[in-house]
Short mmCIF file of C-alpha atoms in Angstrom, two decimals:
data_model
loop_
_atom_site.label_atom_id
_atom_site.label_comp_id
_atom_site.label_asym_id
_atom_site.label_seq_id
_atom_site.Cartn_x
_atom_site.Cartn_y
_atom_site.Cartn_z
CA MET A 1 17.28 240.35 -20.12
CA SER A 2 19.34 240.69 -16.92
CA LEU A 3 18.04 238.75 -14.32
CA THR A 4 18.30 240.03 -10.64
CA TYR A 5 17.83 238.44 -7.33
CA LYS A 6 15.63 238.49 -3.98
CA GLU A 7 19.57 237.86 -2.98
CA ASN A 8 23.42 239.01 -3.57
CA LEU A 9 25.36 236.56 -5.16
CA PRO A 10 28.69 235.31 -5.63
CA GLU A 11 30.71 235.32 -8.88
CA ASN A 12 29.26 232.56 -11.53
CA CYS A 13 25.99 231.41 -8.76
CA PRO A 14 23.62 230.51 -9.87
CA LEU A 15 25.29 227.70 -11.02
CA PRO A 16 25.04 226.57 -15.06
CA ASP A 17 23.37 223.16 -14.25
CA SER A 18 20.23 225.64 -12.94
CA LYS A 19 16.30 225.74 -14.18
CA ASP A 20 13.42 228.24 -14.42
CA VAL A 21 11.31 224.90 -13.57
CA GLU A 22 7.96 224.95 -11.39
CA LEU A 23 9.34 222.59 -8.16
CA THR A 24 6.45 221.26 -6.73
CA ASP A 25 6.12 218.87 -3.02
CA VAL A 26 9.18 220.80 -1.95
CA TRP A 27 9.79 221.66 1.77
CA ARG A 28 11.11 224.48 3.77
CA LEU A 29 13.18 223.76 7.39
CA LEU A 30 10.96 226.60 9.87
CA ARG A 31 13.06 227.92 13.06
CA ALA A 32 9.47 229.67 13.43
CA GLY A 33 6.17 228.39 13.32
CA THR A 34 4.73 231.28 11.52
CA PRO A 35 6.74 232.19 8.22
CA THR A 36 8.08 235.14 7.43
CA GLU A 37 10.17 236.45 3.85
CA ALA A 38 13.81 236.79 6.44
CA CYS A 39 12.46 232.52 6.74
CA PHE A 40 13.55 231.61 3.32
CA GLU A 41 17.15 233.81 3.87
CA SER A 42 20.40 231.56 2.52
CA GLN A 43 22.58 230.92 5.04
CA ALA A 44 25.22 233.84 3.64
CA ALA A 45 22.46 237.06 4.09
CA GLN A 46 21.89 235.35 7.33
CA LYS A 47 25.44 235.60 8.10
CA ILE A 48 26.46 231.76 9.33
CA GLU A 49 29.64 230.93 8.72
CA ASN A 50 30.84 228.22 6.65
CA LYS A 51 32.38 226.36 8.57
CA ARG A 52 31.87 223.00 6.31
CA ASN A 53 33.64 224.98 3.51
CA LYS A 54 30.18 224.04 1.24
CA CYS A 55 29.96 225.87 -2.55
CA GLU A 56 29.75 229.00 -2.15
CA CYS A 57 26.63 229.03 -4.28
CA GLY A 58 24.85 226.53 -2.47
CA TRP A 59 25.81 228.12 0.45
CA ALA A 60 24.11 231.49 -1.09
CA SER A 61 20.78 229.95 -2.20
CA CYS A 62 18.09 229.11 0.11
CA SER A 63 17.34 225.57 0.29
CA PHE A 64 14.49 222.93 -0.11
CA PHE A 65 13.84 219.52 0.19
CA GLU A 66 11.92 217.03 -1.79
CA GLY A 67 9.05 214.65 -0.30
CA GLU A 68 6.46 214.80 2.45
CA LYS A 69 7.96 211.75 4.19
CA TYR A 70 11.62 212.82 3.91
CA THR A 71 10.97 216.20 5.36
CA LYS A 72 9.27 214.65 8.06
CA ASP A 73 12.35 212.00 9.24
CA LEU A 74 14.44 215.24 8.98
CA MET A 75 13.00 216.62 11.12
CA LYS A 76 13.42 214.39 13.68
CA LEU A 77 17.65 214.04 13.24
CA PRO A 78 19.73 216.14 16.32
CA LEU A 79 21.73 217.98 13.53
CA PHE A 80 17.17 219.22 12.49
CA LYS A 81 16.25 219.72 16.53
CA LYS A 82 16.40 223.31 15.89
CA PHE A 83 13.99 223.28 13.43
CA VAL A 84 9.68 223.68 15.18
CA ALA A 85 8.06 223.88 10.99
CA ARG A 86 8.69 222.52 7.55
CA ALA A 87 6.08 224.64 4.37
CA GLU A 88 5.49 223.03 1.76
CA MET A 89 6.30 224.83 -1.25
CA LYS A 90 4.71 225.01 -4.85
CA VAL A 91 6.83 227.30 -6.46
CA PRO A 92 5.99 228.23 -10.05
CA ALA A 93 8.53 228.58 -12.97
CA GLY A 94 9.55 232.13 -13.55
CA SER A 95 10.47 232.72 -9.95
CA GLY A 96 13.99 231.80 -9.57
CA LEU A 97 16.63 228.81 -11.12
CA SER A 98 17.01 225.91 -8.66
CA MET A 99 19.75 222.89 -8.78
CA LYS A 100 18.27 219.40 -7.26
CA GLU A 101 21.26 217.39 -5.17
CA GLY A 102 19.49 214.39 -4.48
CA ASN A 103 16.38 215.16 -2.70
CA HIS A 104 18.27 218.86 -1.50
CA VAL A 105 16.77 221.31 -3.78
CA HIS A 106 19.38 225.39 -4.29
CA PHE A 107 16.75 227.76 -5.25
CA CYS A 108 18.02 231.16 -5.84
CA ALA A 109 15.18 233.38 -6.11
CA PHE A 110 14.55 236.30 -8.82
CA ASP A 111 13.75 240.13 -7.19
CA HIS A 112 10.07 239.99 -7.61
CA PHE A 113 8.97 236.35 -5.95
CA SER A 114 6.93 235.78 -2.51
CA PHE A 115 8.20 233.12 -0.64
CA THR A 116 5.29 233.72 1.89
CA GLN A 117 2.88 233.59 -1.37
CA ALA A 118 3.69 229.82 -2.34
CA ILE A 119 3.81 227.71 1.13
CA VAL A 120 1.04 225.76 0.11
CA ARG A 121 0.42 224.43 4.26
CA ILE A 122 2.56 224.46 7.70
CA GLU A 123 3.21 221.21 9.96
CA PRO A 124 4.74 221.61 12.76
CA LYS A 125 6.71 219.42 14.60
#
Protein backbone atom coordinates (compact mmCIF):
# COMPACT_ATOMS: atom_id res chain seq x y z
CA MET A 1 0.00 0.00 0.00
CA SER A 2 1.35 3.40 -0.95
CA LEU A 3 1.09 6.14 1.69
CA THR A 4 0.11 9.65 0.69
CA TYR A 5 1.34 12.53 2.81
CA LYS A 6 -0.26 15.91 3.46
CA GLU A 7 2.86 17.67 2.10
CA ASN A 8 5.26 16.88 -0.72
CA LEU A 9 8.30 15.34 0.91
CA PRO A 10 11.89 15.20 -0.33
CA GLU A 11 13.18 11.90 -1.67
CA ASN A 12 13.91 9.30 1.04
CA CYS A 13 11.60 11.04 3.54
CA PRO A 14 10.34 10.37 6.12
CA LEU A 15 13.51 8.86 7.53
CA PRO A 16 13.61 5.05 7.94
CA ASP A 17 13.49 5.31 11.76
CA SER A 18 10.09 7.05 11.62
CA LYS A 19 7.19 5.17 13.20
CA ASP A 20 3.41 5.22 13.07
CA VAL A 21 2.59 5.62 16.77
CA GLU A 22 0.19 7.55 18.98
CA LEU A 23 1.64 10.87 20.15
CA THR A 24 0.47 12.34 23.46
CA ASP A 25 1.75 15.31 25.46
CA VAL A 26 3.22 16.80 22.30
CA TRP A 27 2.88 20.52 21.65
CA ARG A 28 2.97 22.73 18.58
CA LEU A 29 4.14 26.33 18.99
CA LEU A 30 1.73 28.71 17.25
CA ARG A 31 1.99 32.13 15.64
CA ALA A 32 -1.79 32.55 15.91
CA GLY A 33 -4.08 32.15 18.91
CA THR A 34 -6.74 30.47 16.76
CA PRO A 35 -4.95 27.78 14.75
CA THR A 36 -5.85 26.62 11.27
CA GLU A 37 -4.41 23.69 9.33
CA ALA A 38 -1.86 26.11 7.82
CA CYS A 39 -0.39 26.68 11.32
CA PHE A 40 0.95 23.12 11.16
CA GLU A 41 2.77 23.39 7.82
CA SER A 42 6.45 22.53 7.72
CA GLN A 43 9.05 25.21 7.18
CA ALA A 44 9.53 23.84 3.67
CA ALA A 45 5.81 24.26 2.88
CA GLN A 46 5.93 27.81 4.28
CA LYS A 47 8.82 28.55 1.88
CA ILE A 48 11.14 29.42 4.78
CA GLU A 49 14.76 29.19 3.68
CA ASN A 50 16.80 26.39 5.25
CA LYS A 51 19.56 28.73 6.44
CA ARG A 52 21.07 26.26 8.91
CA ASN A 53 21.23 23.37 6.43
CA LYS A 54 18.84 21.33 8.52
CA CYS A 55 18.11 17.76 7.42
CA GLU A 56 15.72 18.04 4.46
CA CYS A 57 13.34 15.52 6.05
CA GLY A 58 13.23 17.57 9.26
CA TRP A 59 12.71 20.74 7.24
CA ALA A 60 9.72 19.15 5.51
CA SER A 61 8.07 17.82 8.69
CA CYS A 62 5.77 19.40 11.26
CA SER A 63 7.65 20.05 14.51
CA PHE A 64 6.18 19.08 17.85
CA PHE A 65 7.85 19.28 21.25
CA GLU A 66 7.27 16.90 24.14
CA GLY A 67 6.19 18.05 27.56
CA GLU A 68 4.04 20.84 28.95
CA LYS A 69 6.77 22.36 31.15
CA TYR A 70 9.41 22.07 28.40
CA THR A 71 7.27 23.95 25.87
CA LYS A 72 6.25 26.57 28.42
CA ASP A 73 9.95 27.26 29.06
CA LEU A 74 10.72 27.29 25.31
CA MET A 75 8.17 30.06 24.80
CA LYS A 76 10.23 32.32 27.11
CA LEU A 77 13.38 32.11 24.96
CA PRO A 78 14.19 34.98 22.53
CA LEU A 79 14.34 32.56 19.58
CA PHE A 80 10.66 31.74 20.16
CA LYS A 81 9.33 35.29 20.72
CA LYS A 82 7.25 35.16 17.50
CA PHE A 83 5.02 32.44 18.96
CA VAL A 84 1.87 33.59 20.79
CA ALA A 85 0.41 30.26 21.94
CA ARG A 86 0.98 26.55 22.04
CA ALA A 87 -1.38 23.69 21.29
CA GLU A 88 -1.36 20.40 23.14
CA MET A 89 -1.94 17.61 20.64
CA LYS A 90 -3.14 14.02 20.81
CA VAL A 91 -2.23 12.37 17.54
CA PRO A 92 -3.67 8.87 17.09
CA ALA A 93 -1.72 6.05 15.49
CA GLY A 94 -2.52 5.88 11.77
CA SER A 95 -2.15 9.66 11.37
CA GLY A 96 1.42 9.84 10.08
CA LEU A 97 5.03 8.89 10.74
CA SER A 98 7.07 10.46 13.52
CA MET A 99 10.65 10.42 14.73
CA LYS A 100 11.90 11.75 18.08
CA GLU A 101 15.13 13.67 18.65
CA GLY A 102 15.33 14.51 22.35
CA ASN A 103 12.23 16.60 23.15
CA HIS A 104 11.66 17.37 19.45
CA VAL A 105 9.34 15.25 17.30
CA HIS A 106 9.37 15.33 13.48
CA PHE A 107 5.90 14.45 12.19
CA CYS A 108 4.90 13.74 8.59
CA ALA A 109 1.10 13.63 8.45
CA PHE A 110 -0.86 11.36 6.16
CA ASP A 111 -3.20 13.26 3.83
CA HIS A 112 -6.37 12.29 5.74
CA PHE A 113 -5.14 13.68 9.11
CA SER A 114 -6.62 16.90 10.52
CA PHE A 115 -4.27 18.77 12.85
CA THR A 116 -6.99 21.04 14.21
CA GLN A 117 -9.16 18.07 15.23
CA ALA A 118 -6.21 16.64 17.20
CA ILE A 119 -5.88 19.73 19.41
CA VAL A 120 -6.53 18.95 23.07
CA ARG A 121 -6.18 22.56 24.29
CA ILE A 122 -4.52 25.87 23.48
CA GLU A 123 -2.39 27.73 26.02
CA PRO A 124 -1.63 31.42 25.34
CA LYS A 125 1.88 32.73 26.03
